[in-house]
Coordinates of C-alpha atoms and ligand atoms in Angstrom, one line a residue:
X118 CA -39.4 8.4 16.1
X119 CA -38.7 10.9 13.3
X120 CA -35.3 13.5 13.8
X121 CA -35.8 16.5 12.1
X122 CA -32.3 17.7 10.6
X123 CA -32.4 21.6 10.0
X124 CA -29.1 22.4 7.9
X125 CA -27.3 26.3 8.8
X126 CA -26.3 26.2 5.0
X127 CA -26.6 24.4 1.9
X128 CA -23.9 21.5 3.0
X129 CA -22.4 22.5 6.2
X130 CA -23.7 22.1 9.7
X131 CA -27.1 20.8 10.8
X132 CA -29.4 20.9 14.0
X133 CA -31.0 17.8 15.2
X134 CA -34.2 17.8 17.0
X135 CA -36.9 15.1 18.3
X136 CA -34.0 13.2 19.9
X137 CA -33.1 11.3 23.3
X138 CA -29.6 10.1 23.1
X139 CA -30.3 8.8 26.7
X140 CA -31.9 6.2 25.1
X141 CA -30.8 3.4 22.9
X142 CA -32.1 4.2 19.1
X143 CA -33.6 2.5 16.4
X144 CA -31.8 1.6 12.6
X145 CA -33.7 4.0 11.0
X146 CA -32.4 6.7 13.2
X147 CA -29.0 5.9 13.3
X148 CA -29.1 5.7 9.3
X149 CA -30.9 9.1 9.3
X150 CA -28.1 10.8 11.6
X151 CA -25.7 9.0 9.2
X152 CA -26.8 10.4 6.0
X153 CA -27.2 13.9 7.8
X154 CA -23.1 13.9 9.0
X155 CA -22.2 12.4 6.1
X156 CA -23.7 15.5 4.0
X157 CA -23.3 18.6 6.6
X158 CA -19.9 17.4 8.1
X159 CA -21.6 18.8 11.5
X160 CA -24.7 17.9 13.9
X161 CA -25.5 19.8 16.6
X162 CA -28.1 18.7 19.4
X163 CA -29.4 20.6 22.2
X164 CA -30.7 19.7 25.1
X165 CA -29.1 16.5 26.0
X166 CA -28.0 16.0 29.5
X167 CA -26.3 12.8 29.1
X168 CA -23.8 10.7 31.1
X169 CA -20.5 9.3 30.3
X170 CA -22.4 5.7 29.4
X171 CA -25.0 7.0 27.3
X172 CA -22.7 9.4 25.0
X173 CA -20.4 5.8 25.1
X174 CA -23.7 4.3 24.0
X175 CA -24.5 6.4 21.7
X176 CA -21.3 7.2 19.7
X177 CA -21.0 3.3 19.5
X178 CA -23.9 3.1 16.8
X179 CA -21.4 5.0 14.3
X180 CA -17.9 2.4 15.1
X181 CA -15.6 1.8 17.4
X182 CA -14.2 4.4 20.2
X183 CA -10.6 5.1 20.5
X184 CA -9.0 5.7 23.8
X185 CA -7.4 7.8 25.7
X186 CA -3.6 8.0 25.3
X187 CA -2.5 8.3 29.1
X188 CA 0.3 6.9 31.6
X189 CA 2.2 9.0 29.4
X190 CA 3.6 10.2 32.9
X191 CA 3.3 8.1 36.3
X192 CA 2.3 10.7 38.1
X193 CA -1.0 11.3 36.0
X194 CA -4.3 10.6 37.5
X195 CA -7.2 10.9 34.9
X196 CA -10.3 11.8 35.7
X197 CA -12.4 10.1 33.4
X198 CA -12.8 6.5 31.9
X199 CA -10.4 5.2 29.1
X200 CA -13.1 6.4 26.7
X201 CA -13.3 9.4 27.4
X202 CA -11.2 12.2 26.4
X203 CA -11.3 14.3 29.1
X204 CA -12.1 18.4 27.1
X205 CA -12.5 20.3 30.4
X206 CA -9.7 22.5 32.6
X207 CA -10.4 20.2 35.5
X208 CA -7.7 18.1 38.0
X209 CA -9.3 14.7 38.6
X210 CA -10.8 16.4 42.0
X211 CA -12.8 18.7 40.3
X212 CA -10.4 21.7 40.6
X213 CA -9.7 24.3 38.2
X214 CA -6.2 23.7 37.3
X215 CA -3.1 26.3 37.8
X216 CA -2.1 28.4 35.0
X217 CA 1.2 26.8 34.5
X218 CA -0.5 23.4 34.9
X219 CA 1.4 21.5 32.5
X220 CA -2.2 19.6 31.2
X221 CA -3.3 23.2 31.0
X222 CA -0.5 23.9 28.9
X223 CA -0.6 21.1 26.6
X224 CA -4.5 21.5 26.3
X225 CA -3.7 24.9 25.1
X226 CA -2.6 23.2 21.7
X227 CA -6.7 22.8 20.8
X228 CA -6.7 26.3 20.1
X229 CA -4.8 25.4 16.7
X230 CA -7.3 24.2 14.0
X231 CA -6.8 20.4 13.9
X232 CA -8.6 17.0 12.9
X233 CA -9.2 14.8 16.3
X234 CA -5.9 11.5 16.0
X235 CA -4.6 13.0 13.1
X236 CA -1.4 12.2 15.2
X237 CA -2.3 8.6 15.0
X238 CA -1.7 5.8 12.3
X239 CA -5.3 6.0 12.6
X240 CA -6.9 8.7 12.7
X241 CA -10.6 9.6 14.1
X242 CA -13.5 9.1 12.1
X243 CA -16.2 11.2 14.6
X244 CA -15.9 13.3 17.3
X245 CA -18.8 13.7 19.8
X246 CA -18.4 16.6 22.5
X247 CA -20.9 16.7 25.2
X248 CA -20.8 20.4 27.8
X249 CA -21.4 19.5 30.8
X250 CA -20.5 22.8 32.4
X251 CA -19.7 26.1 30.3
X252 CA -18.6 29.2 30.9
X253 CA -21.0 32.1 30.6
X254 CA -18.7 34.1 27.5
X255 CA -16.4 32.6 24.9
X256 CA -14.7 29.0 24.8
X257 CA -16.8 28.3 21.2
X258 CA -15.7 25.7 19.2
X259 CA -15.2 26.5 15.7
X260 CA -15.2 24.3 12.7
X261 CA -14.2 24.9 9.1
X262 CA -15.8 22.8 6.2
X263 CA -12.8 21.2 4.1
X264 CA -14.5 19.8 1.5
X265 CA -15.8 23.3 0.9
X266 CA -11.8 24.9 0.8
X267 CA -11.6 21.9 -1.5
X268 CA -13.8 23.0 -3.9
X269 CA -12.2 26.5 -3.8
X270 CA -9.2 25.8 -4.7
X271 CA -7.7 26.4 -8.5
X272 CA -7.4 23.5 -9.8
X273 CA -3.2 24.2 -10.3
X274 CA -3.2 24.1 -6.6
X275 CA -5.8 20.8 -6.8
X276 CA -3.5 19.1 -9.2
X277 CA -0.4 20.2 -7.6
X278 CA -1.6 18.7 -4.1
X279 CA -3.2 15.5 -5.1
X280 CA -1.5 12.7 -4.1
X281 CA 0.9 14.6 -1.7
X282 CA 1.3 12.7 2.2
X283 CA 2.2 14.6 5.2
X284 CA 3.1 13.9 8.6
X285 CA 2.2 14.3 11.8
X286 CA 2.9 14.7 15.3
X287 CA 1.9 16.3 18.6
X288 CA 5.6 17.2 18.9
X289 CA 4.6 20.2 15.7
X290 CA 1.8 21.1 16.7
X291 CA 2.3 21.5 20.3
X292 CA 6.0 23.3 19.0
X293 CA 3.8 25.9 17.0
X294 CA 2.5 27.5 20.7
X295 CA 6.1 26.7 22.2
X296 CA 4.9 23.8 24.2
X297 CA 7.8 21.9 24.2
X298 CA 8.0 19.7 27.8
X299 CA 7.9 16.4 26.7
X300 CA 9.3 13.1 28.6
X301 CA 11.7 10.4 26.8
X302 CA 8.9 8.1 27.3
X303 CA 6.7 10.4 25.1
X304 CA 8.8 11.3 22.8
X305 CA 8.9 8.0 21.5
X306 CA 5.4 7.8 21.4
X307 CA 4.8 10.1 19.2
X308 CA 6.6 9.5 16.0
X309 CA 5.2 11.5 12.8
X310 CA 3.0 9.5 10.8
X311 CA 2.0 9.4 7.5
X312 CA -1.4 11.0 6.5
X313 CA -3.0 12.0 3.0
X314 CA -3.2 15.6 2.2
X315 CA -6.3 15.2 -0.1
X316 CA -9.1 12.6 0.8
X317 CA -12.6 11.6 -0.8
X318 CA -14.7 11.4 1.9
X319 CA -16.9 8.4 1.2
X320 CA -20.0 8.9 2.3
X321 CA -20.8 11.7 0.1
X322 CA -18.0 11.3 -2.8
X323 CA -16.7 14.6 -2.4
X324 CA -12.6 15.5 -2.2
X325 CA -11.6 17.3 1.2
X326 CA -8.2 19.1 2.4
X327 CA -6.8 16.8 5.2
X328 CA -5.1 19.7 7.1
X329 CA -4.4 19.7 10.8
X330 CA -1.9 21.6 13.1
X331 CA -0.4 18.4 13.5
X332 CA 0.6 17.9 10.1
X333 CA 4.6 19.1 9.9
X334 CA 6.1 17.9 7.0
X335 CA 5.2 16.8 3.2
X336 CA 7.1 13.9 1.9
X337 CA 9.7 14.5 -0.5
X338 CA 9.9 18.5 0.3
X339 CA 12.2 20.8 1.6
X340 CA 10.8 21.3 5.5
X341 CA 10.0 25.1 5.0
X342 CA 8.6 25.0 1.6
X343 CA 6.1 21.9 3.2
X344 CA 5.3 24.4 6.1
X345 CA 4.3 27.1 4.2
X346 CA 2.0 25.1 1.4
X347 CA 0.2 23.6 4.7
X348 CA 0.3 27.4 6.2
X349 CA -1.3 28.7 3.2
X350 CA -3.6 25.9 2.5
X351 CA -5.1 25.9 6.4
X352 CA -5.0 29.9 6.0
X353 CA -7.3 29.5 2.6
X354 CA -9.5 27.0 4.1
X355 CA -10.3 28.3 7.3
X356 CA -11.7 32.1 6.0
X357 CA -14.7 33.2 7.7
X358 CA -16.8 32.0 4.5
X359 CA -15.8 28.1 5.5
X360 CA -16.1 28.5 9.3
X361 CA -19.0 28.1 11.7
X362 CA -18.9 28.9 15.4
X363 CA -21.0 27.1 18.2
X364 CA -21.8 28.9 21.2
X365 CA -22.2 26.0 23.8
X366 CA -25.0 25.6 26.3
X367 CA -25.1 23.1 29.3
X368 CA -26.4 20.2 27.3
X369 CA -25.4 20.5 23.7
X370 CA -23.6 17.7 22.1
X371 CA -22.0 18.2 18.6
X372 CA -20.9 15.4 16.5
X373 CA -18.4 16.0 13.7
X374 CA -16.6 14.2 11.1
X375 CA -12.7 14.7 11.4
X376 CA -12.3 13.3 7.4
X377 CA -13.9 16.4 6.1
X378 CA -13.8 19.4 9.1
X379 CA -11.1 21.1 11.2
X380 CA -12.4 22.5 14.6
X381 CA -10.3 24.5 17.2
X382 CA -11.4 25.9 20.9
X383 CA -11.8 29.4 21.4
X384 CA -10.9 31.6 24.6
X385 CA -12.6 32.2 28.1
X386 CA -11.6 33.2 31.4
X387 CA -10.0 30.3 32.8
X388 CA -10.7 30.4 36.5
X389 CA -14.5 29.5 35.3
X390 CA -15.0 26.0 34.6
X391 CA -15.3 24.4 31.4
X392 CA -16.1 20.7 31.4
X393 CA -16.9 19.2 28.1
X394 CA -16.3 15.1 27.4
X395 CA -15.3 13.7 24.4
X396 CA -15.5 10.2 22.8
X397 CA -14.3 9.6 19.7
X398 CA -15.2 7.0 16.7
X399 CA -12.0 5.6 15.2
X400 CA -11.5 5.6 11.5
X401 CA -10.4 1.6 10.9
X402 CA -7.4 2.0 8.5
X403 CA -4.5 4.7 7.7
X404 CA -5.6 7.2 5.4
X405 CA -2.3 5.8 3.1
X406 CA -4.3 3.0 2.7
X407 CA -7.6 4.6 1.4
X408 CA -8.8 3.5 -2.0
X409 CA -7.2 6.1 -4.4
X410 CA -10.4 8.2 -6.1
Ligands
OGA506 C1 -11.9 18.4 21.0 C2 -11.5 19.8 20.8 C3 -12.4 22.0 21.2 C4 -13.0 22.8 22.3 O1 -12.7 18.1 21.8 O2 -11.4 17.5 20.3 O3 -10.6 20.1 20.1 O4 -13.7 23.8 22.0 N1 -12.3 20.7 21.5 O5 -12.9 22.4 23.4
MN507 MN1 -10.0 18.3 18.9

């Protein structure tokens, strides 16, 4: 079997076609969708009614899946297996939750432009987001191409950032949209880590921005001059020239690569359901550990 890979742009975002991911695939194909991520960030296949096992299945040819973070309260019943991140604004009986749903409210927070685990030690390498049920307008997922902002920026901002570490929590970016109803429990939890600012993404060489809304603070800066250098960094790198948006349909699945994209949700009417699931392929070590370029 031969995937074609039709790119939206030079180096950003690709279609796949003549696929199955139903069904288990062969080396060749998993090197070809390899060498097509690691060059257009994006892939984007339609058409692909899949179950929970097969997308496990399939997003286990590119590493190992995180999971979930849950028990975070006792009172939480997921409604989806530990692999699964669970992108939908469902109750585990299928209902459409409340407004002031506190899961609602929290979910809310993938509205801000954000790499997947950037909140974690280790972060995630791939994200794979199936739509199982969408709504007829809005709720796009956008992404932004950070290797591209990279390349954009003077090179007194590129020297100036080089080398710089953030950190990150859920605790900032969930603060940013006023979400602020955390347990002690969670609290500790969710400790900032550490997380470089500038990358070299290694299957393609190239330096990207590692931006996120988690990221909060820059080591060894004032708090609000660090805020505003990641403000006016995420501002510069998500500009309509670096952004694509996907319009779902039942049956899409993208895949993206969270070293070298940001994505965020988009609006809909939130009495209609949205059901996407997600699994995600972590990254193996802290970014502070990365071989230095
Ligand atoms: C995600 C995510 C955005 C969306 O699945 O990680 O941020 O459009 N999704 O639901
Ligand atoms: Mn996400």
């Amino acid at each position: 079997m031969t995937i074609t890979v039709t790119p939206c742009s030079e180096s950003f975002v690709a279609e796949i076609g003549d696929i199955d991911l139903r069904k288990p695939l062969d080396r060749d194909t998993v090197d070809a969708l390899s060498d097509a991520i690691d060059t257009y960030g994006v892939l984007i296949f339609h058409d692909q009614h899949i179950d929970d096992q097969q997308q496990q299945a399939f997003s286990r040819n590119f590493g190992d899946l995180e999971t979930t973070v849950r028990a975070y309260r006792k009172d939480f019943v997921p409604r989806l297996d530990v692999h699964m991140a669970d992108i939908s604004n469902l109750d585990d009986q299928n209902r459409v939750l409340p407004k002031n749903d506190r899961r609602r409210l929290n979910a809310l927070g993938n509205r801000l432009w954000h790499s997947d685990s950037s909140f974690k030690r280790v972060p995630a390498r791939f994200s794979l987001l199936s739509a199982r049920v969408v709504p007829a307008e809005g709720g796009e997922t956008q992404f932004a191409d950070m290797r591209a902002a990279w390349d954009a920026l003077p090179d007194s901002m590129k020297r100036r950032v080089e080398g710089m570490i953030c950190e990150h929590t859920q605790i900032f970016s969930r603060g940013k949209i006023g979400f602020t109803d955390w347990a002690p429990e969670e609290l500790e939890k969710m400790a900032p880590v550490p997380q470089l600012l500038v990358r070299t993404h290694p299957g393609s060489g190239r330096k990207s921005l590692f931006l996120s809304s988690h990221a909060g603070r820059i080591q060894g800066m004032e708090e609000p001059e660090a805020r505003l250098l990641l403000m006016d960094l995420s501002e510069h790198a998500t500009q309509p020239k670096f952004v694509h948006t996907h319009s779902w349909r039942a049956g899409d699945l993208t895949m993206w690569d969270n070293r070298c994209t940001m994505h965020r949700a988009r609006e809909y009417d939130e009495t209609k359901v949205r059901d996407l699931h997600r699994t995600t392929v972590s990254d193996g070590v802290p970014t502070v550990l990365e071989q230095a370029a």
